[in-house]
mmCIF file of the C-alpha atoms, coordinates in Angstrom:
data_MODEL
# 
_entry.id   MODEL 
# 
loop_
_atom_site.group_PDB 
_atom_site.id 
_atom_site.type_symbol 
_atom_site.label_atom_id 
_atom_site.label_alt_id 
_atom_site.label_comp_id 
_atom_site.label_asym_id 
_atom_site.label_entity_id 
_atom_site.label_seq_id 
_atom_site.pdbx_PDB_ins_code 
_atom_site.Cartn_x 
_atom_site.Cartn_y 
_atom_site.Cartn_z 
_atom_site.occupancy 
_atom_site.B_iso_or_equiv 
_atom_site.pdbx_formal_charge 
_atom_site.auth_seq_id 
_atom_site.auth_comp_id 
_atom_site.auth_asym_id 
_atom_site.auth_atom_id 
_atom_site.pdbx_PDB_model_num 
ATOM 1   C CA . UNK A 1 1   ? -9.230  23.429 -18.381 1.00 0.00 ? 1   UNK A CA 1 
ATOM 2   C CA . UNK A 1 2   ? -7.512  25.644 -20.801 1.00 0.00 ? 2   UNK A CA 1 
ATOM 3   C CA . UNK A 1 3   ? -9.669  27.724 -22.756 1.00 0.00 ? 3   UNK A CA 1 
ATOM 4   C CA . UNK A 1 4   ? -8.266  28.857 -26.199 1.00 0.00 ? 4   UNK A CA 1 
ATOM 5   C CA . UNK A 1 5   ? -9.614  31.784 -27.973 1.00 0.00 ? 5   UNK A CA 1 
ATOM 6   C CA . UNK A 1 6   ? -8.751  32.361 -31.805 1.00 0.00 ? 6   UNK A CA 1 
ATOM 7   C CA . UNK A 1 7   ? -8.911  35.726 -33.629 1.00 0.00 ? 7   UNK A CA 1 
ATOM 8   C CA . UNK A 1 8   ? -7.584  37.511 -36.640 1.00 0.00 ? 8   UNK A CA 1 
ATOM 9   C CA . UNK A 1 9   ? -10.377 36.168 -39.076 1.00 0.00 ? 9   UNK A CA 1 
ATOM 10  C CA . UNK A 1 10  ? -12.184 38.256 -41.735 1.00 0.00 ? 10  UNK A CA 1 
ATOM 11  C CA . UNK A 1 11  ? -12.688 38.747 -45.440 1.00 0.00 ? 11  UNK A CA 1 
ATOM 12  C CA . UNK A 1 12  ? -10.260 39.173 -48.015 1.00 0.00 ? 12  UNK A CA 1 
ATOM 13  C CA . UNK A 1 13  ? -9.741  38.770 -51.529 1.00 0.00 ? 13  UNK A CA 1 
ATOM 14  C CA . UNK A 1 14  ? -8.202  35.925 -53.393 1.00 0.00 ? 14  UNK A CA 1 
ATOM 15  C CA . UNK A 1 15  ? -4.393  36.066 -53.385 1.00 0.00 ? 15  UNK A CA 1 
ATOM 16  C CA . UNK A 1 16  ? -4.347  38.307 -50.085 1.00 0.00 ? 16  UNK A CA 1 
ATOM 17  C CA . UNK A 1 17  ? -2.850  37.441 -46.886 1.00 0.00 ? 17  UNK A CA 1 
ATOM 18  C CA . UNK A 1 18  ? -4.237  37.463 -42.973 1.00 0.00 ? 18  UNK A CA 1 
ATOM 19  C CA . UNK A 1 19  ? -2.716  36.111 -39.420 1.00 0.00 ? 19  UNK A CA 1 
ATOM 20  C CA . UNK A 1 20  ? -4.708  33.997 -37.139 1.00 0.00 ? 20  UNK A CA 1 
ATOM 21  C CA . UNK A 1 21  ? -3.591  34.219 -33.575 1.00 0.00 ? 21  UNK A CA 1 
ATOM 22  C CA . UNK A 1 22  ? -4.969  32.001 -30.861 1.00 0.00 ? 22  UNK A CA 1 
ATOM 23  C CA . UNK A 1 23  ? -4.259  32.830 -26.847 1.00 0.00 ? 23  UNK A CA 1 
ATOM 24  C CA . UNK A 1 24  ? -4.366  29.988 -24.297 1.00 0.00 ? 24  UNK A CA 1 
ATOM 25  C CA . UNK A 1 25  ? -5.168  30.603 -20.769 1.00 0.00 ? 25  UNK A CA 1 
ATOM 26  C CA . UNK A 1 26  ? -3.205  29.081 -17.894 1.00 0.00 ? 26  UNK A CA 1 
ATOM 27  C CA . UNK A 1 27  ? 0.371   28.404 -17.321 1.00 0.00 ? 27  UNK A CA 1 
ATOM 28  C CA . UNK A 1 28  ? 1.258   25.105 -18.954 1.00 0.00 ? 28  UNK A CA 1 
ATOM 29  C CA . UNK A 1 29  ? 0.852   26.352 -22.669 1.00 0.00 ? 29  UNK A CA 1 
ATOM 30  C CA . UNK A 1 30  ? 4.727   25.279 -23.084 1.00 0.00 ? 30  UNK A CA 1 
ATOM 31  C CA . UNK A 1 31  ? 3.594   21.542 -22.339 1.00 0.00 ? 31  UNK A CA 1 
ATOM 32  C CA . UNK A 1 32  ? 0.860   21.648 -25.294 1.00 0.00 ? 32  UNK A CA 1 
ATOM 33  C CA . UNK A 1 33  ? 1.125   20.652 -29.117 1.00 0.00 ? 33  UNK A CA 1 
ATOM 34  C CA . UNK A 1 34  ? -0.745  23.109 -31.024 1.00 0.00 ? 34  UNK A CA 1 
ATOM 35  C CA . UNK A 1 35  ? -2.552  22.309 -33.997 1.00 0.00 ? 35  UNK A CA 1 
ATOM 36  C CA . UNK A 1 36  ? -5.375  24.373 -36.397 1.00 0.00 ? 36  UNK A CA 1 
ATOM 37  C CA . UNK A 1 37  ? -8.283  22.734 -37.973 1.00 0.00 ? 37  UNK A CA 1 
ATOM 38  C CA . UNK A 1 38  ? -10.695 24.456 -40.290 1.00 0.00 ? 38  UNK A CA 1 
ATOM 39  C CA . UNK A 1 39  ? -14.259 23.671 -41.347 1.00 0.00 ? 39  UNK A CA 1 
ATOM 40  C CA . UNK A 1 40  ? -16.163 25.018 -44.656 1.00 0.00 ? 40  UNK A CA 1 
ATOM 41  C CA . UNK A 1 41  ? -19.828 24.835 -44.380 1.00 0.00 ? 41  UNK A CA 1 
ATOM 42  C CA . UNK A 1 42  ? -21.179 21.680 -45.123 1.00 0.00 ? 42  UNK A CA 1 
ATOM 43  C CA . UNK A 1 43  ? -17.701 20.058 -44.729 1.00 0.00 ? 43  UNK A CA 1 
ATOM 44  C CA . UNK A 1 44  ? -16.139 18.184 -41.914 1.00 0.00 ? 44  UNK A CA 1 
ATOM 45  C CA . UNK A 1 45  ? -13.163 19.470 -39.926 1.00 0.00 ? 45  UNK A CA 1 
ATOM 46  C CA . UNK A 1 46  ? -9.786  19.421 -41.850 1.00 0.00 ? 46  UNK A CA 1 
ATOM 47  C CA . UNK A 1 47  ? -6.265  19.618 -40.505 1.00 0.00 ? 47  UNK A CA 1 
ATOM 48  C CA . UNK A 1 48  ? -4.248  22.655 -41.288 1.00 0.00 ? 48  UNK A CA 1 
ATOM 49  C CA . UNK A 1 49  ? -1.301  22.507 -39.197 1.00 0.00 ? 49  UNK A CA 1 
ATOM 50  C CA . UNK A 1 50  ? 0.377   21.231 -36.079 1.00 0.00 ? 50  UNK A CA 1 
ATOM 51  C CA . UNK A 1 51  ? 3.282   22.892 -34.010 1.00 0.00 ? 51  UNK A CA 1 
ATOM 52  C CA . UNK A 1 52  ? 5.392   20.517 -31.445 1.00 0.00 ? 52  UNK A CA 1 
ATOM 53  C CA . UNK A 1 53  ? 5.531   22.304 -28.246 1.00 0.00 ? 53  UNK A CA 1 
ATOM 54  C CA . UNK A 1 54  ? 8.926   23.017 -28.396 1.00 0.00 ? 54  UNK A CA 1 
ATOM 55  C CA . UNK A 1 55  ? 8.334   24.985 -31.592 1.00 0.00 ? 55  UNK A CA 1 
ATOM 56  C CA . UNK A 1 56  ? 11.005  23.275 -33.883 1.00 0.00 ? 56  UNK A CA 1 
ATOM 57  C CA . UNK A 1 57  ? 8.768   20.879 -35.591 1.00 0.00 ? 57  UNK A CA 1 
ATOM 58  C CA . UNK A 1 58  ? 5.622   21.730 -37.672 1.00 0.00 ? 58  UNK A CA 1 
ATOM 59  C CA . UNK A 1 59  ? 3.270   19.789 -40.096 1.00 0.00 ? 59  UNK A CA 1 
ATOM 60  C CA . UNK A 1 60  ? 1.043   20.871 -42.974 1.00 0.00 ? 60  UNK A CA 1 
ATOM 61  C CA . UNK A 1 61  ? -2.051  19.943 -44.629 1.00 0.00 ? 61  UNK A CA 1 
ATOM 62  C CA . UNK A 1 62  ? -1.694  18.915 -48.336 1.00 0.00 ? 62  UNK A CA 1 
ATOM 63  C CA . UNK A 1 63  ? -4.157  21.435 -49.403 1.00 0.00 ? 63  UNK A CA 1 
ATOM 64  C CA . UNK A 1 64  ? -1.994  24.705 -47.586 1.00 0.00 ? 64  UNK A CA 1 
ATOM 65  C CA . UNK A 1 65  ? 1.567   23.419 -47.555 1.00 0.00 ? 65  UNK A CA 1 
ATOM 66  C CA . UNK A 1 66  ? 3.805   26.221 -48.861 1.00 0.00 ? 66  UNK A CA 1 
ATOM 67  C CA . UNK A 1 67  ? 1.018   28.818 -48.306 1.00 0.00 ? 67  UNK A CA 1 
ATOM 68  C CA . UNK A 1 68  ? 0.455   29.142 -44.644 1.00 0.00 ? 68  UNK A CA 1 
ATOM 69  C CA . UNK A 1 69  ? 2.958   28.909 -41.699 1.00 0.00 ? 69  UNK A CA 1 
ATOM 70  C CA . UNK A 1 70  ? 2.347   28.035 -38.261 1.00 0.00 ? 70  UNK A CA 1 
ATOM 71  C CA . UNK A 1 71  ? 4.271   29.770 -34.951 1.00 0.00 ? 71  UNK A CA 1 
ATOM 72  C CA . UNK A 1 72  ? 4.296   29.843 -31.659 1.00 0.00 ? 72  UNK A CA 1 
ATOM 73  C CA . UNK A 1 73  ? 4.997   32.550 -28.362 1.00 0.00 ? 73  UNK A CA 1 
ATOM 74  C CA . UNK A 1 74  ? 5.127   30.309 -25.372 1.00 0.00 ? 74  UNK A CA 1 
ATOM 75  C CA . UNK A 1 75  ? 6.302   33.745 -23.498 1.00 0.00 ? 75  UNK A CA 1 
ATOM 76  C CA . UNK A 1 76  ? 3.121   35.145 -24.580 1.00 0.00 ? 76  UNK A CA 1 
ATOM 77  C CA . UNK A 1 77  ? 0.860   31.895 -24.814 1.00 0.00 ? 77  UNK A CA 1 
ATOM 78  C CA . UNK A 1 78  ? -0.192  32.112 -27.968 1.00 0.00 ? 78  UNK A CA 1 
ATOM 79  C CA . UNK A 1 79  ? -0.314  30.316 -31.563 1.00 0.00 ? 79  UNK A CA 1 
ATOM 80  C CA . UNK A 1 80  ? -0.200  31.898 -34.786 1.00 0.00 ? 80  UNK A CA 1 
ATOM 81  C CA . UNK A 1 81  ? -1.161  30.677 -38.321 1.00 0.00 ? 81  UNK A CA 1 
ATOM 82  C CA . UNK A 1 82  ? 0.107   32.917 -41.288 1.00 0.00 ? 82  UNK A CA 1 
ATOM 83  C CA . UNK A 1 83  ? -2.517  32.804 -44.418 1.00 0.00 ? 83  UNK A CA 1 
ATOM 84  C CA . UNK A 1 84  ? -0.576  33.253 -47.914 1.00 0.00 ? 84  UNK A CA 1 
ATOM 85  C CA . UNK A 1 85  ? -1.846  33.778 -51.172 1.00 0.00 ? 85  UNK A CA 1 
ATOM 86  C CA . UNK A 1 86  ? -5.489  32.791 -50.155 1.00 0.00 ? 86  UNK A CA 1 
ATOM 87  C CA . UNK A 1 87  ? -7.934  30.717 -52.243 1.00 0.00 ? 87  UNK A CA 1 
ATOM 88  C CA . UNK A 1 88  ? -12.018 30.996 -52.370 1.00 0.00 ? 88  UNK A CA 1 
ATOM 89  C CA . UNK A 1 89  ? -11.703 27.317 -51.084 1.00 0.00 ? 89  UNK A CA 1 
ATOM 90  C CA . UNK A 1 90  ? -9.461  28.294 -47.861 1.00 0.00 ? 90  UNK A CA 1 
ATOM 91  C CA . UNK A 1 91  ? -12.966 29.909 -46.791 1.00 0.00 ? 91  UNK A CA 1 
ATOM 92  C CA . UNK A 1 92  ? -13.876 28.370 -43.453 1.00 0.00 ? 92  UNK A CA 1 
ATOM 93  C CA . UNK A 1 93  ? -13.956 28.754 -39.979 1.00 0.00 ? 93  UNK A CA 1 
ATOM 94  C CA . UNK A 1 94  ? -10.654 28.056 -38.308 1.00 0.00 ? 94  UNK A CA 1 
ATOM 95  C CA . UNK A 1 95  ? -10.021 26.471 -35.015 1.00 0.00 ? 95  UNK A CA 1 
ATOM 96  C CA . UNK A 1 96  ? -6.886  26.104 -32.883 1.00 0.00 ? 96  UNK A CA 1 
ATOM 97  C CA . UNK A 1 97  ? -6.721  23.218 -30.820 1.00 0.00 ? 97  UNK A CA 1 
ATOM 98  C CA . UNK A 1 98  ? -4.048  21.781 -27.548 1.00 0.00 ? 98  UNK A CA 1 
ATOM 99  C CA . UNK A 1 99  ? -2.996  18.376 -27.486 1.00 0.00 ? 99  UNK A CA 1 
ATOM 100 C CA . UNK A 1 100 ? -1.297  16.459 -24.357 1.00 0.00 ? 100 UNK A CA 1 
ATOM 101 C CA . UNK A 1 101 ? 0.341   14.193 -26.555 1.00 0.00 ? 101 UNK A CA 1 
ATOM 102 C CA . UNK A 1 102 ? 1.613   13.892 -30.130 1.00 0.00 ? 102 UNK A CA 1 
ATOM 103 C CA . UNK A 1 103 ? -1.583  14.231 -32.163 1.00 0.00 ? 103 UNK A CA 1 
ATOM 104 C CA . UNK A 1 104 ? -2.474  12.258 -35.128 1.00 0.00 ? 104 UNK A CA 1 
ATOM 105 C CA . UNK A 1 105 ? -6.019  12.795 -35.543 1.00 0.00 ? 105 UNK A CA 1 
ATOM 106 C CA . UNK A 1 106 ? -8.375  15.557 -34.519 1.00 0.00 ? 106 UNK A CA 1 
ATOM 107 C CA . UNK A 1 107 ? -9.922  13.032 -31.463 1.00 0.00 ? 107 UNK A CA 1 
ATOM 108 C CA . UNK A 1 108 ? -6.383  12.944 -29.478 1.00 0.00 ? 108 UNK A CA 1 
ATOM 109 C CA . UNK A 1 109 ? -6.917  17.288 -29.305 1.00 0.00 ? 109 UNK A CA 1 
ATOM 110 C CA . UNK A 1 110 ? -7.922  17.731 -25.576 1.00 0.00 ? 110 UNK A CA 1 
ATOM 111 C CA . UNK A 1 111 ? -8.912  21.534 -26.080 1.00 0.00 ? 111 UNK A CA 1 
ATOM 112 C CA . UNK A 1 112 ? -10.299 23.666 -28.601 1.00 0.00 ? 112 UNK A CA 1 
ATOM 113 C CA . UNK A 1 113 ? -11.225 27.333 -29.520 1.00 0.00 ? 113 UNK A CA 1 
ATOM 114 C CA . UNK A 1 114 ? -14.471 28.573 -30.677 1.00 0.00 ? 114 UNK A CA 1 
ATOM 115 C CA . UNK A 1 115 ? -13.306 29.253 -34.182 1.00 0.00 ? 115 UNK A CA 1 
ATOM 116 C CA . UNK A 1 116 ? -12.323 32.503 -36.187 1.00 0.00 ? 116 UNK A CA 1 
ATOM 117 C CA . UNK A 1 117 ? -14.344 32.796 -39.634 1.00 0.00 ? 117 UNK A CA 1 
ATOM 118 C CA . UNK A 1 118 ? -11.926 33.190 -43.131 1.00 0.00 ? 118 UNK A CA 1 
ATOM 119 C CA . UNK A 1 119 ? -13.838 34.250 -46.106 1.00 0.00 ? 119 UNK A CA 1 
ATOM 120 C CA . UNK A 1 120 ? -12.148 34.792 -49.272 1.00 0.00 ? 120 UNK A CA 1 
ATOM 121 C CA . UNK A 1 121 ? -13.655 36.222 -52.128 1.00 0.00 ? 121 UNK A CA 1 
ATOM 122 C CA . UNK A 1 122 ? -12.779 35.465 -55.827 1.00 0.00 ? 122 UNK A CA 1 
# 
């Protein structure tokens, strides 16, 4: 079992920035592909970003491409999400997730964090 704990959410104005962190328990963090998802009130969970275990390959959802950046520090068991140029529609609970295989869908992630809330005011 892997425990994932997100932090860094908060209330920001449109156009502002936040940096989210997700710390994983255990000693096998460098074997996991790490993703970020978000879920707005009344909406389904949406893919935001993915970073492959080595850190050299990343993917982004269309709605955040060019504004958000995913990164990881395997020595610290941590994955980050830098959110820039925030918009009110970015308001959601943001979750990190870990997968043992290269994931193409949310169901393929094995572990999920509890989420951290991001609220963007207009």
